[in-house]
mmCIF file of C-alpha atoms in Angstrom:
data_model
loop_
_atom_site.group_PDB
_atom_site.id
_atom_site.type_symbol
_atom_site.label_atom_id
_atom_site.label_comp_id
_atom_site.label_asym_id
_atom_site.label_seq_id
_atom_site.Cartn_x
_atom_site.Cartn_y
_atom_site.Cartn_z
ATOM 1 C CA MET K 1475 52.778 -10.508 -5.326
ATOM 2 C CA LEU K 1476 52.438 -9.568 -1.577
ATOM 3 C CA ASN K 1477 52.452 -12.699 0.016
ATOM 4 C CA SER K 1478 50.593 -12.045 3.500
ATOM 5 C CA LYS K 1479 51.512 -13.607 6.590
ATOM 6 C CA LEU K 1480 48.189 -13.542 7.870
ATOM 7 C CA PRO K 1481 46.080 -13.806 4.643
ATOM 8 C CA ASN K 1482 42.583 -14.821 6.227
ATOM 9 C CA THR K 1483 42.393 -11.708 8.444
ATOM 10 C CA LYS K 1484 39.960 -9.183 7.798
ATOM 11 C CA ASP K 1485 38.643 -6.064 10.173
ATOM 12 C CA SER K 1486 37.788 -7.212 13.522
ATOM 13 C CA ILE K 1487 34.292 -7.783 14.465
ATOM 14 C CA PHE K 1488 35.033 -5.139 17.566
ATOM 15 C CA SER K 1489 36.012 -2.532 14.898
ATOM 16 C CA ILE K 1490 32.915 -3.537 12.542
ATOM 17 C CA MET K 1491 30.209 -3.329 15.194
ATOM 18 C CA SER K 1492 32.032 0.103 16.898
ATOM 19 C CA ASN K 1493 31.767 1.410 13.967
ATOM 20 C CA LEU K 1494 28.478 0.300 12.796
ATOM 21 C CA ALA K 1495 27.322 2.103 16.242
ATOM 22 C CA HIS K 1496 28.751 5.215 15.501
ATOM 23 C CA LYS K 1497 27.167 5.289 11.794
ATOM 24 C CA ASN K 1498 23.774 4.902 13.103
ATOM 25 C CA ASN K 1499 23.872 6.419 16.631
ATOM 26 C CA ALA K 1500 23.340 3.834 18.304
ATOM 27 C CA LEU K 1501 24.390 2.439 21.802
ATOM 28 C CA ASN K 1502 27.430 0.686 21.817
ATOM 29 C CA LEU K 1503 27.148 -2.373 24.009
ATOM 30 C CA SER K 1504 29.472 -4.541 22.061
ATOM 31 C CA GLN K 1505 33.277 -3.210 22.395
ATOM 32 C CA GLY K 1506 34.548 -4.078 25.895
ATOM 33 C CA PHE K 1507 35.307 -0.683 27.776
ATOM 34 C CA PRO K 1508 33.960 1.071 30.253
ATOM 35 C CA SER K 1509 31.686 4.567 29.561
ATOM 36 C CA PHE K 1510 31.838 5.808 32.806
ATOM 37 C CA PRO K 1511 34.885 8.377 34.071
ATOM 38 C CA VAL K 1512 38.150 7.180 35.570
ATOM 39 C CA ASP K 1513 38.863 7.465 39.341
ATOM 40 C CA THR K 1514 40.052 11.351 39.772
ATOM 41 C CA ILE K 1515 43.045 10.313 42.119
ATOM 42 C CA LEU K 1516 44.578 7.732 39.044
ATOM 43 C CA LYS K 1517 43.960 10.524 36.743
ATOM 44 C CA ASP K 1518 45.726 12.789 38.962
ATOM 45 C CA TYR K 1519 48.578 10.246 39.614
ATOM 46 C CA HIS K 1520 48.880 10.377 36.199
ATOM 47 C CA THR K 1521 49.108 14.254 35.573
ATOM 48 C CA ALA K 1522 51.355 14.202 38.647
ATOM 49 C CA ALA K 1523 53.678 11.677 37.251
ATOM 50 C CA ILE K 1524 54.173 13.914 34.332
ATOM 51 C CA LYS K 1525 54.888 16.950 36.163
ATOM 52 C CA ASN K 1526 57.471 15.554 38.311
ATOM 53 C CA ASN K 1527 59.145 14.131 34.943
ATOM 54 C CA TYR K 1528 58.889 10.553 34.587
ATOM 55 C CA ASN K 1529 58.623 11.153 30.493
ATOM 56 C CA GLN K 1530 61.539 9.491 29.379
ATOM 57 C CA TYR K 1531 61.909 5.519 29.053
ATOM 58 C CA ALA K 1532 61.156 3.448 32.009
ATOM 59 C CA PRO K 1533 63.060 0.389 32.770
ATOM 60 C CA MET K 1534 62.342 -2.626 30.362
ATOM 61 C CA ALA K 1535 60.479 -4.472 32.478
ATOM 62 C CA GLY K 1536 58.798 -2.013 34.389
ATOM 63 C CA VAL K 1537 59.053 0.353 37.325
ATOM 64 C CA THR K 1538 60.656 -1.590 40.188
ATOM 65 C CA PHE K 1539 58.246 -0.227 42.807
ATOM 66 C CA LEU K 1540 55.425 -1.344 40.243
ATOM 67 C CA ARG K 1541 56.712 -4.672 40.158
ATOM 68 C CA GLU K 1542 56.894 -4.918 43.527
ATOM 69 C CA SER K 1543 53.340 -4.222 43.910
ATOM 70 C CA ILE K 1544 52.320 -6.869 41.621
ATOM 71 C CA SER K 1545 54.681 -9.414 43.504
ATOM 72 C CA LEU K 1546 52.902 -8.392 46.929
ATOM 73 C CA LYS K 1547 49.473 -8.630 45.639
ATOM 74 C CA MET K 1548 50.338 -12.320 44.168
ATOM 75 C CA LEU K 1549 51.574 -13.296 47.151
ATOM 76 C CA LYS K 1550 48.351 -11.670 49.529
ATOM 77 C CA LEU K 1551 45.749 -12.961 46.745
ATOM 78 C CA HIS K 1552 46.947 -16.292 45.517
ATOM 79 C CA GLN K 1553 50.189 -17.189 47.951
ATOM 80 C CA ALA K 1554 52.534 -16.964 44.506
ATOM 81 C CA ASN K 1555 55.935 -15.917 44.924
ATOM 82 C CA TYR K 1556 57.108 -13.943 41.653
ATOM 83 C CA HIS K 1557 60.243 -12.084 42.059
ATOM 84 C CA PRO K 1558 59.896 -8.722 41.083
ATOM 85 C CA GLY K 1559 63.514 -8.640 39.388
ATOM 86 C CA ASN K 1560 63.222 -11.446 36.679
ATOM 87 C CA GLU K 1561 59.745 -12.902 36.880
ATOM 88 C CA ILE K 1562 57.377 -9.776 36.486
ATOM 89 C CA CYS K 1563 57.395 -7.518 32.897
ATOM 90 C CA ILE K 1564 54.936 -4.708 32.156
ATOM 91 C CA THR K 1565 53.474 -4.796 28.801
ATOM 92 C CA ALA K 1566 51.574 -2.895 26.705
ATOM 93 C CA GLY K 1567 48.114 -4.535 27.319
ATOM 94 C CA ALA K 1568 47.552 -7.947 27.984
ATOM 95 C CA THR K 1569 47.268 -8.312 24.398
ATOM 96 C CA GLN K 1570 50.998 -7.619 24.090
ATOM 97 C CA ALA K 1571 52.239 -10.103 26.698
ATOM 98 C CA ILE K 1572 50.207 -12.794 25.173
ATOM 99 C CA PHE K 1573 51.515 -11.938 21.635
ATOM 100 C CA THR K 1574 55.372 -11.928 23.421
ATOM 101 C CA ALA K 1575 54.700 -15.125 25.073
ATOM 102 C CA ILE K 1576 53.522 -17.007 22.030
ATOM 103 C CA GLN K 1577 56.477 -15.735 19.949
ATOM 104 C CA ALA K 1578 58.641 -16.416 22.750
ATOM 105 C CA ILE K 1579 58.043 -20.203 23.106
ATOM 106 C CA ILE K 1580 56.403 -21.152 19.890
ATOM 107 C CA HIS K 1581 58.564 -22.353 16.742
ATOM 108 C CA SER K 1582 57.316 -23.100 13.431
ATOM 109 C CA GLY K 1583 54.957 -26.495 13.395
ATOM 110 C CA ASP K 1584 54.653 -26.219 16.903
ATOM 111 C CA GLU K 1585 50.473 -27.177 17.861
ATOM 112 C CA VAL K 1586 48.939 -24.467 20.462
ATOM 113 C CA ILE K 1587 45.401 -25.811 21.909
ATOM 114 C CA VAL K 1588 42.861 -22.999 22.148
ATOM 115 C CA PHE K 1589 39.451 -23.099 23.238
ATOM 116 C CA THR K 1590 36.568 -21.637 21.281
ATOM 117 C CA PRO K 1591 35.028 -18.978 21.444
ATOM 118 C CA ALA K 1592 38.319 -17.367 22.004
ATOM 119 C CA TYR K 1593 39.525 -13.222 21.881
ATOM 120 C CA ASP K 1594 40.187 -12.745 18.877
ATOM 121 C CA SER K 1595 44.248 -12.039 18.998
ATOM 122 C CA TYR K 1596 45.395 -15.413 19.748
ATOM 123 C CA VAL K 1597 44.886 -17.582 16.532
ATOM 124 C CA PRO K 1598 47.104 -14.921 14.562
ATOM 125 C CA ALA K 1599 49.485 -14.456 17.107
ATOM 126 C CA ILE K 1600 50.532 -17.873 17.257
ATOM 127 C CA GLN K 1601 50.277 -18.026 13.178
ATOM 128 C CA MET K 1602 52.571 -15.285 13.192
ATOM 129 C CA ALA K 1603 55.169 -17.649 15.372
ATOM 130 C CA GLY K 1604 54.739 -20.117 12.677
ATOM 131 C CA GLY K 1605 52.716 -22.360 15.191
ATOM 132 C CA ILE K 1606 49.006 -23.977 14.651
ATOM 133 C CA ALA K 1607 46.256 -23.305 16.165
ATOM 134 C CA ILE K 1608 44.143 -26.390 17.365
ATOM 135 C CA GLU K 1609 40.740 -25.035 18.507
ATOM 136 C CA ILE K 1610 38.692 -27.104 20.581
ATOM 137 C CA PRO K 1611 35.069 -25.971 20.850
ATOM 138 C CA MET K 1612 33.820 -25.516 23.965
ATOM 139 C CA LYS K 1613 30.483 -27.050 25.273
ATOM 140 C CA LEU K 1614 27.089 -25.424 24.467
ATOM 141 C CA PRO K 1615 25.639 -24.374 26.095
ATOM 142 C CA ASP K 1616 27.568 -24.285 29.702
ATOM 143 C CA PHE K 1617 30.627 -23.375 27.783
ATOM 144 C CA ASN K 1618 32.511 -25.915 29.533
ATOM 145 C CA ILE K 1619 35.820 -27.747 28.343
ATOM 146 C CA ASP K 1620 35.549 -31.242 27.513
ATOM 147 C CA TRP K 1621 39.164 -32.506 28.702
ATOM 148 C CA GLN K 1622 38.716 -35.717 27.025
ATOM 149 C CA LYS K 1623 38.628 -34.025 23.451
ATOM 150 C CA VAL K 1624 42.096 -32.144 25.025
ATOM 151 C CA ILE K 1625 43.660 -35.772 25.816
ATOM 152 C CA ASP K 1626 42.672 -36.684 21.964
ATOM 153 C CA HIS K 1627 44.186 -33.578 20.437
ATOM 154 C CA ILE K 1628 47.521 -33.865 22.635
ATOM 155 C CA ASN K 1629 50.207 -35.160 20.419
ATOM 156 C CA ASP K 1630 54.380 -34.823 20.104
ATOM 157 C CA LYS K 1631 53.713 -31.295 18.260
ATOM 158 C CA THR K 1632 51.767 -29.680 21.379
ATOM 159 C CA ALA K 1633 53.780 -26.958 22.983
ATOM 160 C CA MET K 1634 50.795 -24.973 24.636
ATOM 161 C CA ILE K 1635 47.757 -24.860 26.075
ATOM 162 C CA MET K 1636 45.741 -21.612 26.279
ATOM 163 C CA ILE K 1637 43.006 -20.600 28.999
ATOM 164 C CA ASN K 1638 41.389 -17.521 29.501
ATOM 165 C CA SER K 1639 39.133 -17.140 33.009
ATOM 166 C CA PRO K 1640 36.930 -15.492 33.750
ATOM 167 C CA HIS K 1641 36.362 -16.370 30.217
ATOM 168 C CA ASN K 1642 35.076 -13.648 27.140
ATOM 169 C CA PRO K 1643 32.735 -13.627 25.637
ATOM 170 C CA SER K 1644 30.555 -16.173 28.135
ATOM 171 C CA GLY K 1645 31.764 -15.109 31.369
ATOM 172 C CA LYS K 1646 32.609 -18.673 32.266
ATOM 173 C CA MET K 1647 35.148 -19.252 35.208
ATOM 174 C CA LEU K 1648 37.153 -22.396 34.930
ATOM 175 C CA ASN K 1649 36.727 -24.495 38.653
ATOM 176 C CA HIS K 1650 38.878 -26.415 40.906
ATOM 177 C CA ASP K 1651 38.428 -29.663 38.549
ATOM 178 C CA ASP K 1652 39.482 -27.798 35.486
ATOM 179 C CA MET K 1653 42.485 -26.572 36.961
ATOM 180 C CA ILE K 1654 43.690 -29.948 38.256
ATOM 181 C CA GLN K 1655 42.857 -31.292 34.794
ATOM 182 C CA LEU K 1656 45.023 -28.648 33.017
ATOM 183 C CA GLU K 1657 48.308 -29.648 35.710
ATOM 184 C CA ARG K 1658 47.984 -32.975 35.225
ATOM 185 C CA LEU K 1659 48.190 -32.511 31.516
ATOM 186 C CA ALA K 1660 50.783 -29.907 31.339
ATOM 187 C CA VAL K 1661 52.942 -32.037 33.740
ATOM 188 C CA GLN K 1662 52.174 -35.148 32.106
ATOM 189 C CA HIS K 1663 53.212 -33.783 28.646
ATOM 190 C CA ASN K 1664 55.801 -31.144 29.393
ATOM 191 C CA LEU K 1665 53.078 -28.380 27.981
ATOM 192 C CA ILE K 1666 53.357 -24.192 28.736
ATOM 193 C CA VAL K 1667 50.524 -23.034 29.749
ATOM 194 C CA LEU K 1668 49.354 -19.395 28.599
ATOM 195 C CA SER K 1669 46.625 -18.493 30.904
ATOM 196 C CA ASP K 1670 44.636 -15.042 30.565
ATOM 197 C CA GLU K 1671 43.828 -13.675 33.491
ATOM 198 C CA VAL K 1672 43.022 -10.390 32.236
ATOM 199 C CA TYR K 1673 39.216 -9.778 34.500
ATOM 200 C CA GLU K 1674 41.070 -11.833 37.183
ATOM 201 C CA HIS K 1675 39.177 -8.727 39.579
ATOM 202 C CA ILE K 1676 35.995 -9.274 37.927
ATOM 203 C CA THR K 1677 33.887 -12.365 39.572
ATOM 204 C CA PHE K 1678 30.363 -12.643 40.928
ATOM 205 C CA ASP K 1679 28.248 -14.669 43.129
ATOM 206 C CA ASN K 1680 31.262 -15.294 45.482
ATOM 207 C CA ASN K 1681 33.345 -17.492 42.833
ATOM 208 C CA ALA K 1682 36.715 -17.088 43.486
ATOM 209 C CA HIS K 1683 39.355 -16.521 40.505
ATOM 210 C CA LEU K 1684 41.514 -19.420 40.287
ATOM 211 C CA SER K 1685 44.927 -18.193 39.099
ATOM 212 C CA ALA K 1686 47.436 -20.683 37.419
ATOM 213 C CA ALA K 1687 49.459 -19.354 40.187
ATOM 214 C CA ARG K 1688 47.576 -21.158 42.586
ATOM 215 C CA TYR K 1689 48.824 -24.711 41.320
ATOM 216 C CA PRO K 1690 52.384 -25.426 41.917
ATOM 217 C CA GLU K 1691 53.118 -27.536 38.958
ATOM 218 C CA LEU K 1692 51.311 -24.689 36.453
ATOM 219 C CA LYS K 1693 53.343 -22.182 37.969
ATOM 220 C CA LYS K 1694 56.130 -23.799 37.165
ATOM 221 C CA ARG K 1695 55.162 -23.712 33.543
ATOM 222 C CA SER K 1696 52.754 -20.683 33.153
ATOM 223 C CA PHE K 1697 52.948 -17.329 31.354
ATOM 224 C CA ILE K 1698 49.976 -14.859 33.211
ATOM 225 C CA THR K 1699 48.700 -11.864 31.254
ATOM 226 C CA ALA K 1700 46.863 -9.311 33.189
ATOM 227 C CA SER K 1701 45.337 -6.096 32.283
ATOM 228 C CA PHE K 1702 45.656 -2.658 34.685
ATOM 229 C CA GLY K 1703 43.049 -1.521 31.679
ATOM 230 C CA LYS K 1704 40.202 -3.658 32.469
ATOM 231 C CA THR K 1705 40.727 -3.729 36.372
ATOM 232 C CA PHE K 1706 41.202 0.081 36.615
ATOM 233 C CA HIS K 1707 38.613 1.289 33.579
ATOM 234 C CA VAL K 1708 41.808 3.228 31.459
ATOM 235 C CA THR K 1709 41.638 0.524 28.838
ATOM 236 C CA GLY K 1710 43.126 3.531 26.458
ATOM 237 C CA TRP K 1711 46.520 3.037 28.808
ATOM 238 C CA LYS K 1712 47.602 -0.238 27.403
ATOM 239 C CA THR K 1713 48.901 -1.481 30.208
ATOM 240 C CA GLY K 1714 49.525 -4.842 31.857
ATOM 241 C CA TYR K 1715 51.601 -7.146 32.816
ATOM 242 C CA CYS K 1716 53.020 -10.408 32.592
ATOM 243 C CA LEU K 1717 54.144 -13.345 35.013
ATOM 244 C CA ALA K 1718 56.164 -16.095 34.532
ATOM 245 C CA PRO K 1719 59.151 -18.446 36.369
ATOM 246 C CA ALA K 1720 62.507 -17.166 35.820
ATOM 247 C CA TYR K 1721 63.426 -19.635 32.808
ATOM 248 C CA LEU K 1722 60.161 -18.800 31.077
ATOM 249 C CA MET K 1723 60.362 -14.582 31.261
ATOM 250 C CA LYS K 1724 64.096 -14.965 30.426
ATOM 251 C CA GLU K 1725 62.575 -15.763 26.744
ATOM 252 C CA PHE K 1726 59.429 -13.380 26.987
ATOM 253 C CA TYR K 1727 62.093 -10.259 27.778
ATOM 254 C CA LYS K 1728 63.663 -11.038 25.164
ATOM 255 C CA VAL K 1729 60.884 -10.614 22.665
ATOM 256 C CA HIS K 1730 59.580 -7.822 24.821
ATOM 257 C CA GLN K 1731 62.713 -5.619 24.457
ATOM 258 C CA TYR K 1732 62.764 -5.853 20.738
ATOM 259 C CA LEU K 1733 59.130 -5.257 20.700
ATOM 260 C CA VAL K 1734 58.134 -2.307 22.768
ATOM 261 C CA PHE K 1735 61.326 -2.332 25.011
ATOM 262 C CA SER K 1736 59.245 -0.593 27.744
ATOM 263 C CA ILE K 1737 55.873 0.578 28.540
ATOM 264 C CA ASN K 1738 54.616 4.192 29.237
ATOM 265 C CA HIS K 1739 56.172 5.461 32.012
ATOM 266 C CA PRO K 1740 53.750 7.949 33.697
ATOM 267 C CA ALA K 1741 51.451 5.619 33.439
ATOM 268 C CA GLN K 1742 53.136 2.837 35.540
ATOM 269 C CA ILE K 1743 53.943 5.440 38.173
ATOM 270 C CA ALA K 1744 49.995 6.224 38.066
ATOM 271 C CA ILE K 1745 49.071 2.580 38.722
ATOM 272 C CA ALA K 1746 51.888 1.992 41.172
ATOM 273 C CA ASN K 1747 50.676 4.359 43.476
ATOM 274 C CA TYR K 1748 47.063 3.976 42.824
ATOM 275 C CA ILE K 1749 47.481 0.025 43.192
ATOM 276 C CA GLN K 1750 48.991 0.446 47.147
ATOM 277 C CA GLU K 1751 45.042 1.076 48.445
ATOM 278 C CA GLU K 1752 43.848 -2.969 47.960
ATOM 279 C CA SER K 1753 40.110 -2.140 48.064
ATOM 280 C CA ARG K 1754 40.140 0.058 44.597
ATOM 281 C CA TYR K 1755 40.524 -3.625 42.991
ATOM 282 C CA LEU K 1756 39.307 -6.028 45.563
ATOM 283 C CA GLU K 1757 36.006 -3.790 45.404
ATOM 284 C CA LEU K 1758 35.503 -4.515 41.809
ATOM 285 C CA ALA K 1759 33.865 -7.322 42.015
ATOM 286 C CA SER K 1760 30.913 -5.722 43.806
ATOM 287 C CA PHE K 1761 30.975 -2.985 41.791
ATOM 288 C CA TYR K 1762 30.394 -4.922 38.649
ATOM 289 C CA GLN K 1763 28.107 -7.340 40.214
ATOM 290 C CA ARG K 1764 25.735 -4.299 40.944
ATOM 291 C CA LYS K 1765 25.764 -3.412 37.010
ATOM 292 C CA ARG K 1766 25.218 -7.119 35.848
ATOM 293 C CA ASP K 1767 22.051 -7.500 38.168
ATOM 294 C CA LEU K 1768 21.039 -4.346 37.207
ATOM 295 C CA PHE K 1769 21.020 -5.418 33.576
ATOM 296 C CA LEU K 1770 19.782 -8.746 34.194
ATOM 297 C CA ASN K 1771 16.519 -7.855 36.331
ATOM 298 C CA SER K 1772 16.051 -5.033 33.960
ATOM 299 C CA ILE K 1773 15.478 -7.741 31.266
ATOM 300 C CA LYS K 1774 13.897 -10.640 33.277
ATOM 301 C CA ASP K 1775 10.487 -10.063 31.458
ATOM 302 C CA SER K 1776 12.218 -10.068 28.046
ATOM 303 C CA LYS K 1777 12.421 -12.877 25.061
ATOM 304 C CA PHE K 1778 15.936 -13.379 25.706
ATOM 305 C CA SER K 1779 17.350 -15.998 27.871
ATOM 306 C CA PHE K 1780 20.527 -16.205 30.027
ATOM 307 C CA ASP K 1781 22.777 -17.777 32.290
ATOM 308 C CA ALA K 1782 24.011 -15.058 34.754
ATOM 309 C CA SER K 1783 28.011 -14.199 33.910
ATOM 310 C CA GLN K 1784 30.172 -15.600 36.731
ATOM 311 C CA GLY K 1785 32.808 -12.808 35.429
ATOM 312 C CA THR K 1786 34.168 -10.033 33.312
ATOM 313 C CA TYR K 1787 31.850 -7.715 32.371
ATOM 314 C CA PHE K 1788 30.519 -9.147 29.690
ATOM 315 C CA GLN K 1789 26.475 -10.868 29.325
ATOM 316 C CA LEU K 1790 25.565 -13.585 26.605
ATOM 317 C CA LEU K 1791 21.834 -13.310 25.489
ATOM 318 C CA ASP K 1792 20.475 -16.234 23.920
ATOM 319 C CA TYR K 1793 17.902 -14.669 21.159
ATOM 320 C CA ALA K 1794 16.705 -18.153 19.735
ATOM 321 C CA SER K 1795 12.795 -17.375 21.059
ATOM 322 C CA ILE K 1796 13.076 -14.035 18.546
ATOM 323 C CA THR K 1797 14.723 -15.013 15.526
ATOM 324 C CA ASP K 1798 16.280 -17.837 13.646
ATOM 325 C CA GLU K 1799 18.574 -15.336 12.117
ATOM 326 C CA ASN K 1800 22.453 -15.751 12.206
ATOM 327 C CA ASP K 1801 24.254 -13.932 14.975
ATOM 328 C CA VAL K 1802 25.960 -11.762 12.528
ATOM 329 C CA ALA K 1803 22.791 -10.479 10.892
ATOM 330 C CA PHE K 1804 20.558 -9.786 13.784
ATOM 331 C CA ALA K 1805 23.429 -8.067 15.356
ATOM 332 C CA ARG K 1806 23.792 -5.782 12.097
ATOM 333 C CA ARG K 1807 20.134 -5.265 12.304
ATOM 334 C CA LEU K 1808 19.666 -4.510 15.701
ATOM 335 C CA THR K 1809 22.174 -1.847 15.661
ATOM 336 C CA ILE K 1810 20.515 -0.349 12.561
ATOM 337 C CA ASP K 1811 17.349 -0.478 13.327
ATOM 338 C CA TYR K 1812 17.187 -0.786 17.521
ATOM 339 C CA LYS K 1813 20.196 1.134 17.784
ATOM 340 C CA ILE K 1814 22.057 -0.868 19.802
ATOM 341 C CA ALA K 1815 25.128 -2.844 19.272
ATOM 342 C CA ALA K 1816 26.208 -6.034 20.614
ATOM 343 C CA ILE K 1817 28.471 -9.013 19.381
ATOM 344 C CA PRO K 1818 28.278 -12.070 17.098
ATOM 345 C CA ILE K 1819 29.904 -14.862 18.981
ATOM 346 C CA SER K 1820 30.126 -17.066 16.275
ATOM 347 C CA VAL K 1821 32.844 -15.100 14.733
ATOM 348 C CA PHE K 1822 35.126 -16.909 17.794
ATOM 349 C CA MET K 1823 33.623 -20.111 16.817
ATOM 350 C CA ASN K 1824 34.489 -20.877 13.035
ATOM 351 C CA GLY K 1825 31.137 -19.874 12.229
ATOM 352 C CA THR K 1826 29.209 -22.024 14.683
ATOM 353 C CA ASP K 1827 25.909 -19.740 15.410
ATOM 354 C CA PRO K 1828 24.429 -20.683 19.146
ATOM 355 C CA LYS K 1829 22.055 -17.889 18.540
ATOM 356 C CA MET K 1830 24.183 -15.668 21.241
ATOM 357 C CA LEU K 1831 25.101 -12.074 21.379
ATOM 358 C CA ARG K 1832 27.611 -10.881 24.050
ATOM 359 C CA PHE K 1833 26.721 -7.601 25.342
ATOM 360 C CA CYS K 1834 29.296 -5.281 27.536
ATOM 361 C CA PHE K 1835 27.813 -3.889 30.950
ATOM 362 C CA ALA K 1836 30.676 -1.876 31.883
ATOM 363 C CA LYS K 1837 28.261 1.035 31.015
ATOM 364 C CA GLU K 1838 26.456 3.899 32.796
ATOM 365 C CA ASP K 1839 23.642 2.944 34.788
ATOM 366 C CA HIS K 1840 21.252 4.916 32.563
ATOM 367 C CA GLU K 1841 22.919 3.036 29.812
ATOM 368 C CA ILE K 1842 22.544 0.032 31.062
ATOM 369 C CA ILE K 1843 18.524 0.684 31.507
ATOM 370 C CA LYS K 1844 18.171 2.446 28.320
ATOM 371 C CA ALA K 1845 19.719 -0.923 26.834
ATOM 372 C CA ALA K 1846 17.312 -3.337 28.424
ATOM 373 C CA GLN K 1847 14.278 -0.722 27.500
ATOM 374 C CA ILE K 1848 15.325 -1.902 23.718
ATOM 375 C CA LEU K 1849 15.958 -5.301 24.564
ATOM 376 C CA ASN K 1850 12.570 -5.513 26.018
ATOM 377 C CA SER K 1851 10.640 -4.014 22.755
ATOM 378 C CA LEU K 1852 11.798 -7.134 20.616
#
């Protein structure tokens, strides 16, 4: 009999809802990928890279020009120095970066604090390393972190705290007080921090993204993961990166070289060229805020209630005034009967059901308007 390493793992809710949407010809606002075209300039850079024979293995840590560009970006945006030679690694998306960082640091029996609801790869990655995920629910309905609960859960087995800001699925962003609390606890208890910052450039209403890199003592003990797929609307390219001080990146490289060794070479060349124009990521916030506002203004008279997302390209909608169904059942019924798919968030909260669904608004305007028409009909 096979002894599974992940005996309780089932099909991802993203796969389930996307398959259900496809089967029922429903508008898919569940899985988080843009429906609009990629910038032609970026596609042309990728084509040119292939034609110019960047088709063999890239350097293990990534194309030097790209790492240098990331280093410069972090210095300009966060006044944080990362050496391109030994503190940056290009990865197969942020999910690989997260998995690699955990495998590099976490040993059997180590405890890792995770705030729920959380992206679904976190806990399995911890379990694969032999670690124990300590799940601390965020305070509802505002999705704030209860730092006293964090203090209560820290012990001599605690090795890491994972954060995600802007936060998927809530769209919540950590503020300065949160980051100071985290920094204090990390220093006091000698903890490693894994900061998932894949939506770093998608922030709204002039909210500044507070990277862990901005806080000197956090920077000394943090892995930061990010995603070009999210930033440049190319989720299928699976290209991201990880930042860490040299002593942590040394351990990261050890796992990375045996997990994937190197990342898609022409994609790296294309992104390295594309990123030279700063507006291509600095204007992302206004691009998505317009879409968020279009979505929310279009459903303002519906029976759903909401707090406007602070970041990401997701919006939570509270449906408590519509039905008392659990969110999985309601999401399924919406997909089948009303032809619109969303993500029930209880699956990321150990079954706690706040009667909220997550909708992705990284869509064409006509799709957003069509979604609003459906939601207004409920």
